[in-house]
PDB file of C-alpha atoms and ligand atoms in Angstrom:
ATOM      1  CA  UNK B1252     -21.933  -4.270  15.553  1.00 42.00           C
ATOM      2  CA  UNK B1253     -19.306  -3.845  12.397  1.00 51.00           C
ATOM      3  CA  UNK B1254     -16.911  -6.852  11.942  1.00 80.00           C
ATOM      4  CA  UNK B1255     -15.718  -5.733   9.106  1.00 94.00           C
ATOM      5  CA  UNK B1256     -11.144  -5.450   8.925  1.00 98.00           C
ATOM      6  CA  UNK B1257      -9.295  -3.120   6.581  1.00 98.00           C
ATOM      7  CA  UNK B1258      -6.047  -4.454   5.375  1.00 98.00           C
ATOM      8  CA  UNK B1259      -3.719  -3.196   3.751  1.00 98.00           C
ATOM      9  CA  UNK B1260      -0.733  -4.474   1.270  1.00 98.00           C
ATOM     10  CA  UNK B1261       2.240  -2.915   0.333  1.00 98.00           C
ATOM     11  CA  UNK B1262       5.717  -2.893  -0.653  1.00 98.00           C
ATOM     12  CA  UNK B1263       7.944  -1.328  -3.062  1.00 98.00           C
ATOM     13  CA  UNK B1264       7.345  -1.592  -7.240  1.00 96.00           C
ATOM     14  CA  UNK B1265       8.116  -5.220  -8.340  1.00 94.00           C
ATOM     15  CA  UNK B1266       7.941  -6.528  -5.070  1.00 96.00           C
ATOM     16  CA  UNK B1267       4.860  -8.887  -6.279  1.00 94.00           C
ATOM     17  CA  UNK B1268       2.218  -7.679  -3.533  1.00 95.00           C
ATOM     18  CA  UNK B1269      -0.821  -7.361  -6.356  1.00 93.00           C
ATOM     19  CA  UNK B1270      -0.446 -10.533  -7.241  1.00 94.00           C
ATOM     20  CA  UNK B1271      -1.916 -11.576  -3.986  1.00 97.00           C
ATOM     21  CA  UNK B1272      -4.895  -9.471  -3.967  1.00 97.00           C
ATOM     22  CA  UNK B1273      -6.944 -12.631  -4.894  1.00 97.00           C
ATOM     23  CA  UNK B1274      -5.728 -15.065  -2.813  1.00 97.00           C
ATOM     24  CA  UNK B1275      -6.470 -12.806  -0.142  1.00 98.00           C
ATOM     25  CA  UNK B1276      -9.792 -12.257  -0.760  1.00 98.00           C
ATOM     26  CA  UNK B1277     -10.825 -15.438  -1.070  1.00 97.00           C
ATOM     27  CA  UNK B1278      -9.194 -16.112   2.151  1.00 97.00           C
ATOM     28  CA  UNK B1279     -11.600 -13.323   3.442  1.00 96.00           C
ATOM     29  CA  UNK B1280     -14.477 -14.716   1.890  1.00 97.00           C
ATOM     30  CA  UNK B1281     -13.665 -18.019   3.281  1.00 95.00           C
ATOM     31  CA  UNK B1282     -14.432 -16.816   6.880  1.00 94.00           C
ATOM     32  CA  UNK B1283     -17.647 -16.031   5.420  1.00 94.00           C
ATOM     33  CA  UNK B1284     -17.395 -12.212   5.343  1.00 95.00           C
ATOM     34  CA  UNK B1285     -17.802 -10.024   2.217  1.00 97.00           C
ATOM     35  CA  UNK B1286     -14.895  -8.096   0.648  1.00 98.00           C
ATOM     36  CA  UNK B1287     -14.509  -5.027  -0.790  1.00 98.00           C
ATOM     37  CA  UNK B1288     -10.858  -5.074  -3.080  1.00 98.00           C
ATOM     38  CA  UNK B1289      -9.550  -1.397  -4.199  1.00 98.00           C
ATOM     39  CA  UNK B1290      -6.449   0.973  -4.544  1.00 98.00           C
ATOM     40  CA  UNK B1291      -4.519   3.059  -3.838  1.00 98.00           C
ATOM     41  CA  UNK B1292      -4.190   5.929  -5.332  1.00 98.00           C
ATOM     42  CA  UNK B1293      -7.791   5.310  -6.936  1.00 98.00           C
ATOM     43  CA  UNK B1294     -10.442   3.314  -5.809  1.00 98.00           C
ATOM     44  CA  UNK B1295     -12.893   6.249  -6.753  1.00 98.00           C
ATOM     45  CA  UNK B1296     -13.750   7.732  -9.669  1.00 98.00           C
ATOM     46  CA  UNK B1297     -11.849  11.267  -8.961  1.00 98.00           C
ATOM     47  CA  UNK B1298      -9.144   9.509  -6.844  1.00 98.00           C
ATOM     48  CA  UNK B1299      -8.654   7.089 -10.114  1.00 98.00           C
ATOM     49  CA  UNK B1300      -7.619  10.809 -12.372  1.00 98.00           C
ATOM     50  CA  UNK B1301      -5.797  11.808  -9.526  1.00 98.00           C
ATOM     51  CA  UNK B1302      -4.158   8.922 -10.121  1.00 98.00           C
ATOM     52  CA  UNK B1303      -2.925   9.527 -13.371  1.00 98.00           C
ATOM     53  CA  UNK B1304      -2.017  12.751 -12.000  1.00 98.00           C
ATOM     54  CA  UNK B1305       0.523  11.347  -9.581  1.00 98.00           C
ATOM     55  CA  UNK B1306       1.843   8.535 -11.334  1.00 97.00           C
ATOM     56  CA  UNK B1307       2.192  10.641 -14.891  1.00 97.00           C
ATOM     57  CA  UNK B1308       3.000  14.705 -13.954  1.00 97.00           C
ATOM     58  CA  UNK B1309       6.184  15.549 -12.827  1.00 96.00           C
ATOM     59  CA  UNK B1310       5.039  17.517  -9.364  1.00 97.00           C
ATOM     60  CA  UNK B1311       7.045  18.824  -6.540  1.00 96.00           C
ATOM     61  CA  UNK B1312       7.553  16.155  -3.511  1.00 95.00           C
ATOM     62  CA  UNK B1313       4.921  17.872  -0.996  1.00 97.00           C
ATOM     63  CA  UNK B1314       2.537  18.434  -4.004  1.00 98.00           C
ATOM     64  CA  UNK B1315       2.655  14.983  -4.680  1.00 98.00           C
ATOM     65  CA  UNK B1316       2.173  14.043  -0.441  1.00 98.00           C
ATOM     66  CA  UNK B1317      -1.296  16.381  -1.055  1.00 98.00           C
ATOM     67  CA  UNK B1318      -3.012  14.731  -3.825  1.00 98.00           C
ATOM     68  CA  UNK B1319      -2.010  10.929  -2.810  1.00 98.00           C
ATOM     69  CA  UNK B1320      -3.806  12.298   1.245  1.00 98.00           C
ATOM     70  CA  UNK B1321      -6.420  14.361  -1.597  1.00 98.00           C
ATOM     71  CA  UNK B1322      -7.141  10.297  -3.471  1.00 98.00           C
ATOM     72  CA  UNK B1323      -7.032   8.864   0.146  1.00 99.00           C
ATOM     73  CA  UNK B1324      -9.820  11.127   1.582  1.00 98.00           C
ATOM     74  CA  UNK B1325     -12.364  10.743  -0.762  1.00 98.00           C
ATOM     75  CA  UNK B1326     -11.056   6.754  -0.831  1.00 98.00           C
ATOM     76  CA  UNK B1327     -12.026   7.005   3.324  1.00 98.00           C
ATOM     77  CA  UNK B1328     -15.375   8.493   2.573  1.00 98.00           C
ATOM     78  CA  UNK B1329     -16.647   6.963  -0.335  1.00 98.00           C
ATOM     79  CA  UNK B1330     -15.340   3.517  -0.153  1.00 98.00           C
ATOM     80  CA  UNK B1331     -13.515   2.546   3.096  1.00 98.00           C
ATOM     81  CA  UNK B1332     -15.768   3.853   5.722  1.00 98.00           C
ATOM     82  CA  UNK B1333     -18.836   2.238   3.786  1.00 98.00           C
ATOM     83  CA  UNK B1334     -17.798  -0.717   3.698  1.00 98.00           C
ATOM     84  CA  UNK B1335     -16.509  -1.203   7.106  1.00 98.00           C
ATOM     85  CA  UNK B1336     -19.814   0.178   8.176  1.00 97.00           C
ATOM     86  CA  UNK B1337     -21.288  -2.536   6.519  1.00 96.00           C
ATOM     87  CA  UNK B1338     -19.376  -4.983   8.112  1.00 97.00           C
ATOM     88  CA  UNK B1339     -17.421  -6.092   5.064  1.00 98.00           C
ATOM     89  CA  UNK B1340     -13.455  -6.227   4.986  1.00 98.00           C
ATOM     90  CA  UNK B1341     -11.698  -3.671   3.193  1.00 98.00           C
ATOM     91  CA  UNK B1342      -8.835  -5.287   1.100  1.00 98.00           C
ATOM     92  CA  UNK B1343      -6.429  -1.991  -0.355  1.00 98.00           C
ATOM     93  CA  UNK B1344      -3.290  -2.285  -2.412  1.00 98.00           C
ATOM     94  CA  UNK B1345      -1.917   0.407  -0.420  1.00 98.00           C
ATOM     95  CA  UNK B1346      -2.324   3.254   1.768  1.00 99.00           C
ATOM     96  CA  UNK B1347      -0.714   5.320   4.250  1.00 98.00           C
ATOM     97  CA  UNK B1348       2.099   3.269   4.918  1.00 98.00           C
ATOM     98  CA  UNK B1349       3.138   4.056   1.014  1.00 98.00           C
ATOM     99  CA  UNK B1350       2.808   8.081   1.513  1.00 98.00           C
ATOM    100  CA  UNK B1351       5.822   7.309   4.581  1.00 98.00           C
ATOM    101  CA  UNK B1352       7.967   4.876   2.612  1.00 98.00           C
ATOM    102  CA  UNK B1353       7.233   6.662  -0.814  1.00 98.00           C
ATOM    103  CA  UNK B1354       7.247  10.579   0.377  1.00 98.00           C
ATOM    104  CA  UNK B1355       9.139  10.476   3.524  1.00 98.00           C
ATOM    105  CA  UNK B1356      11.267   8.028   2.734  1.00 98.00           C
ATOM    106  CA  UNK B1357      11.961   8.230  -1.408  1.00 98.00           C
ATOM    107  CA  UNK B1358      11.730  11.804  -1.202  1.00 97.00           C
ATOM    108  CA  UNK B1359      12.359  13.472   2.108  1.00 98.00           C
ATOM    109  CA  UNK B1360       9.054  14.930   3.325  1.00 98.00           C
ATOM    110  CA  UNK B1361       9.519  15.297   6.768  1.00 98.00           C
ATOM    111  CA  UNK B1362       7.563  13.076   9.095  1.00 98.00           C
ATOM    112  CA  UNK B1363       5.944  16.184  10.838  1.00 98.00           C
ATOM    113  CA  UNK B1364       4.456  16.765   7.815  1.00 98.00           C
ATOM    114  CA  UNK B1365       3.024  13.357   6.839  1.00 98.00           C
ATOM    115  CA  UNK B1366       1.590  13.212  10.828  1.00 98.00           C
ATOM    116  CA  UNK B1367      -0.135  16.145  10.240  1.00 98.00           C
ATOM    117  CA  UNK B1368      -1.567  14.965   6.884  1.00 98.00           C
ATOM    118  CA  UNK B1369      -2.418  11.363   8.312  1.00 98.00           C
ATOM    119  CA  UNK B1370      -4.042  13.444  11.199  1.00 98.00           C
ATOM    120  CA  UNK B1371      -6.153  15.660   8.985  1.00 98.00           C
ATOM    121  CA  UNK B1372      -7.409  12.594   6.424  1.00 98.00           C
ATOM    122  CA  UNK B1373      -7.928   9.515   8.709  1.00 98.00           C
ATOM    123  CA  UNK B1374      -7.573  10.911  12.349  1.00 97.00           C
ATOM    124  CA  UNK B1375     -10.039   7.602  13.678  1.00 95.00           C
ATOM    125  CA  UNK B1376      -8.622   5.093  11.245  1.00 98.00           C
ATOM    126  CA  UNK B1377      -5.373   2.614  10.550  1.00 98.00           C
ATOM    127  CA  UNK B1378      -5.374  -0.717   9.143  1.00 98.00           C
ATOM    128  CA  UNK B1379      -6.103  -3.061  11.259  1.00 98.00           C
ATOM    129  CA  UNK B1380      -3.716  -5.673   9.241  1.00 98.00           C
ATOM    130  CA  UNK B1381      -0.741  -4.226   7.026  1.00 98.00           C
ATOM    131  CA  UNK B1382       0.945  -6.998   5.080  1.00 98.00           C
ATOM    132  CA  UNK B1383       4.744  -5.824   3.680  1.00 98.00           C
ATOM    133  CA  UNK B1384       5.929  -7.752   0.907  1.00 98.00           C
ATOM    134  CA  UNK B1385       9.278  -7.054   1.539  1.00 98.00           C
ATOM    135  CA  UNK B1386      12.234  -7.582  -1.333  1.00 98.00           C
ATOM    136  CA  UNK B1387      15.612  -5.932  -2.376  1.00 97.00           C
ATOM    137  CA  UNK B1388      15.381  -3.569  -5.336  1.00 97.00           C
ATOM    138  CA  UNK B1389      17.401  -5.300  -7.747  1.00 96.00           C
ATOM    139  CA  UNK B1390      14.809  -8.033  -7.726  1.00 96.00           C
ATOM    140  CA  UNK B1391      11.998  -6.107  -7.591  1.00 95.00           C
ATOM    141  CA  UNK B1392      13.258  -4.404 -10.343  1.00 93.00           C
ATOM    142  CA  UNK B1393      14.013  -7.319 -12.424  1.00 92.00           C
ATOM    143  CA  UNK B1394      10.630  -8.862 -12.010  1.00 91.00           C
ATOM    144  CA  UNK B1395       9.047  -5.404 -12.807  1.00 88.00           C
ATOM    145  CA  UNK B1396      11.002  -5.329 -15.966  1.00 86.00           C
ATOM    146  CA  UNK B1397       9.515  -8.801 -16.808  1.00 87.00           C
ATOM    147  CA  UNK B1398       6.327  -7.329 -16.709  1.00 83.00           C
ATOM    148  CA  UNK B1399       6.958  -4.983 -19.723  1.00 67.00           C
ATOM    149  CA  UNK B1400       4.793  -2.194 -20.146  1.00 80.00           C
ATOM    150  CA  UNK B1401       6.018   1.250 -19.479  1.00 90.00           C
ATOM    151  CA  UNK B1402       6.982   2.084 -16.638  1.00 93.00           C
ATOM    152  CA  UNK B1403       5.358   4.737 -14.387  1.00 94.00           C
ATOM    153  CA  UNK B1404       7.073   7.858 -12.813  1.00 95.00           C
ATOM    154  CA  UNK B1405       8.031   5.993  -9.969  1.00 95.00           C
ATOM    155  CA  UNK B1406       9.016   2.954 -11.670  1.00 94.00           C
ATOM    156  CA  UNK B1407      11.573   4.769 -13.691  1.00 94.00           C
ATOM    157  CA  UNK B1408      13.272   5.660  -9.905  1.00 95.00           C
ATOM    158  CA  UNK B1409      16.837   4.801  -9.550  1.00 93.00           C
ATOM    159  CA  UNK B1410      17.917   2.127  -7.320  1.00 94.00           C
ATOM    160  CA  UNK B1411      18.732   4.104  -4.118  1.00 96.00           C
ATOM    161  CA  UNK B1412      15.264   5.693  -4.462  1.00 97.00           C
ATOM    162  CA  UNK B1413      14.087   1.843  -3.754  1.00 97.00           C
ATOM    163  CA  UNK B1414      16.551   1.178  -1.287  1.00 98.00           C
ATOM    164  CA  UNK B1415      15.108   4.523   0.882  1.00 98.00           C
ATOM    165  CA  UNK B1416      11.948   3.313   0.227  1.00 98.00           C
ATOM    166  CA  UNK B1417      12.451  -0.282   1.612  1.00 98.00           C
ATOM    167  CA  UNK B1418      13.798   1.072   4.615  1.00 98.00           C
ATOM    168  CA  UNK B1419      11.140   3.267   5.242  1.00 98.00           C
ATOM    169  CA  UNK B1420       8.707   1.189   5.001  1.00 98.00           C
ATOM    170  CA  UNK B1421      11.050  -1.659   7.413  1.00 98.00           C
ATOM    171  CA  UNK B1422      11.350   1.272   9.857  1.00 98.00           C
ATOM    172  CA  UNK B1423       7.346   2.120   9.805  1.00 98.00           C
ATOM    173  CA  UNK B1424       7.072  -2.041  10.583  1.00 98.00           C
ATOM    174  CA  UNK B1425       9.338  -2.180  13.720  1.00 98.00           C
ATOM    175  CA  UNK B1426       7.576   0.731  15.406  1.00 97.00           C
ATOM    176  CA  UNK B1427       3.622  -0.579  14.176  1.00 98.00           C
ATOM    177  CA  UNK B1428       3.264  -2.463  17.383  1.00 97.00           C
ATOM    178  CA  UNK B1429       2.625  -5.645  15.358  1.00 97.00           C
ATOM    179  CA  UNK B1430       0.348  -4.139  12.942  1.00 98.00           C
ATOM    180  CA  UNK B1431       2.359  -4.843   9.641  1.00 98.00           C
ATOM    181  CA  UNK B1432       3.424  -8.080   9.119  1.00 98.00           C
ATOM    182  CA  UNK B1433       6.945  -8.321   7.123  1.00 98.00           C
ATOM    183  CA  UNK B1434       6.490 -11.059   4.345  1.00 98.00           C
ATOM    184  CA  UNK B1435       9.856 -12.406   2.684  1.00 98.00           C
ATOM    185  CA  UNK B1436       8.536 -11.623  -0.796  1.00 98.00           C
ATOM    186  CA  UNK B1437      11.528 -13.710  -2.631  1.00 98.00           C
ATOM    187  CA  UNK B1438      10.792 -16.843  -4.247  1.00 97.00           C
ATOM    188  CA  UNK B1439       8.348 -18.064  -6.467  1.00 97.00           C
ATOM    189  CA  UNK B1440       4.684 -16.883  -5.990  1.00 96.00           C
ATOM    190  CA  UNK B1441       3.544 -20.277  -4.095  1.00 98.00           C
ATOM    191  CA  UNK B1442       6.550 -19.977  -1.846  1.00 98.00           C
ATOM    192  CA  UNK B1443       5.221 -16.021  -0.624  1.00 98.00           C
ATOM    193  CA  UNK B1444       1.906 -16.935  -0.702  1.00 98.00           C
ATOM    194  CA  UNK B1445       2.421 -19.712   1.880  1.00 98.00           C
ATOM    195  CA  UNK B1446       3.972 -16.762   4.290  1.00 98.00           C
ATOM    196  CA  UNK B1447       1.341 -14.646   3.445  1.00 98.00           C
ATOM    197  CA  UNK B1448      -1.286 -17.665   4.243  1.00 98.00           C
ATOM    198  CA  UNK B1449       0.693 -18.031   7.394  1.00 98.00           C
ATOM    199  CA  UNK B1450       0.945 -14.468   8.588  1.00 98.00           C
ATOM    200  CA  UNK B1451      -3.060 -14.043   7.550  1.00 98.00           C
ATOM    201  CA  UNK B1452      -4.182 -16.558   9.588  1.00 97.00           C
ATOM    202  CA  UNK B1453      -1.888 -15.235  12.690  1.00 96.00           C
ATOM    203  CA  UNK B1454      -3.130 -11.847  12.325  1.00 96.00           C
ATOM    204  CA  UNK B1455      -6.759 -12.914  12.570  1.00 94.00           C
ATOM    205  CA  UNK B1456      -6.448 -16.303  14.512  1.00 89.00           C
TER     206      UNK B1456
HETATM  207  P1  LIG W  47       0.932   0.642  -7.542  1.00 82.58           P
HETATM  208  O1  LIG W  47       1.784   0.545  -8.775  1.00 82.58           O
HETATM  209  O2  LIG W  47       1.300  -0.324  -6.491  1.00 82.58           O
HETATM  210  O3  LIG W  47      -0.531   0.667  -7.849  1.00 82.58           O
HETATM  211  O4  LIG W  47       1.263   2.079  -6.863  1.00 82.58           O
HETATM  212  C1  LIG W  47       1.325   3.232  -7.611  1.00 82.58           C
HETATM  213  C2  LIG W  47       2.554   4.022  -7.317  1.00 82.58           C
HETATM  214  O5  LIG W  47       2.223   5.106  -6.452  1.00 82.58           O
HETATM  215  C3  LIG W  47       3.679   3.261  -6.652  1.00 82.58           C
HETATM  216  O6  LIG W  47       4.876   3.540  -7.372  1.00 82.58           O
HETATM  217  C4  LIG W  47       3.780   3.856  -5.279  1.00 82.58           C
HETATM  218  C5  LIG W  47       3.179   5.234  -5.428  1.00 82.58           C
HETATM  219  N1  LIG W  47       2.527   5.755  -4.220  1.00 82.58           N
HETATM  220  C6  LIG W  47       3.130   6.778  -3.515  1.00 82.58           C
HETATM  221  O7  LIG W  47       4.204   7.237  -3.881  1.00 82.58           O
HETATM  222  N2  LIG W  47       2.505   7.251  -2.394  1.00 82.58           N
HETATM  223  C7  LIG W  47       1.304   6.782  -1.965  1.00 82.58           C
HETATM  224  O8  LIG W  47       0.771   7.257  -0.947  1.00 82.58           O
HETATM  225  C8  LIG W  47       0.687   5.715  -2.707  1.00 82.58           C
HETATM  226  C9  LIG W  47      -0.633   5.177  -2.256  1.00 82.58           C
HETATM  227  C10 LIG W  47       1.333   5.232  -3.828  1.00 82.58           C
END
């Protein structure tokens, strides 16, 4: 019988979420289990050039909804589903949750549209743990600033773009039936990672 969990992180660019990948795992690996850590878009070798795609080519918004579902079914297949069969946890910086906030949310796909997609791609699966690092943009986008390299085609997204985002993505928690967990992503990195310890171990007490 498969033990294995898939969960998911998100939050908006700058909110810090990556930076907890690692903590995370070893949490995961200190239950004993083995961990699988990947991306999205990416965590395959096509889904990692239709990466560059998305992040890099100015595309229309429902183009863009495509190849981010196009990444995240070959992601399911190759990698996700694998694993899980396995019994190890699945650990992804991101996933649907960010074609909602991002798409829906930053730029107006309709829901109906992003059901049918979620429908088509991962019909049987949702994370079984979504943690939300959750912070306002003008933060986010000071600490993304701090990280200078250049930013991305989303990165270079105005404010309100973030602001739709965030909401989004608050929106998607209140109606997950407990799925995502919100984590207050301001304050210094051993501050958040203390609420993310906290809300780990009460999502798989
Ligand atoms: P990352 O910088 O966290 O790796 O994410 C890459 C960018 O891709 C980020 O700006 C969010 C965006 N994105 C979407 O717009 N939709 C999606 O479905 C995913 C997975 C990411």
């Amino acid at each position: 019988m498969s033990t294995g969990r898939f969960i998911t992180v998100e939050g908006i660019d700058g909110a810090g979420k990556s930076s907890h990948l690692e903590y995370l795992a070893s949490a995961i690996r200190a239950r004993g289990a083995g961990v699988v850590v990947t991306r999205e878009p990416g965590g395959t070798p096509l889904g990692e050039k239709l990466r560059a795609m998305a992040l890099n080519d100015p595309m229309e918004g429902t183009t863009e909804a495509l190849v981010m579902f196009a990444a995240r079914r070959e992601h399911l297949v190759r990698v996700i589903e694998p694993a899980l069969g396995r019994g190890d946890w699945v650990l992804s910086d991101r996933f649907s949750d960010a074609t909602y906030a991002y798409q829906c949310g930053g730029r107006g796909l309709p829901a109906s549209v992003f059901e049918t997609l979620e429908r088509l791609v991962h019909p049987d699966r949702q994370p079984d743990a979504t943690f939300l690092f959750d912070l306002d943009p003008a933060t986010a986008y000071e600490r993304q600033r701090a990280q200078s390299r250049d930013p991305d085609r989303f990165e270079r997204e105005a404010a309100e773009f973030f602001r739709r985002v965030r909401d989004a993505y608050l929106d998607r928690a209140r109606s997950s039936g407990g799925r995502i967990h919100v984590i207050d992503a301001s304050g210094t990195l051993d501050t958040v990672r203390d609420r993310l310890a906290r809300a780990f171990a009460k999502a798989f007490a």
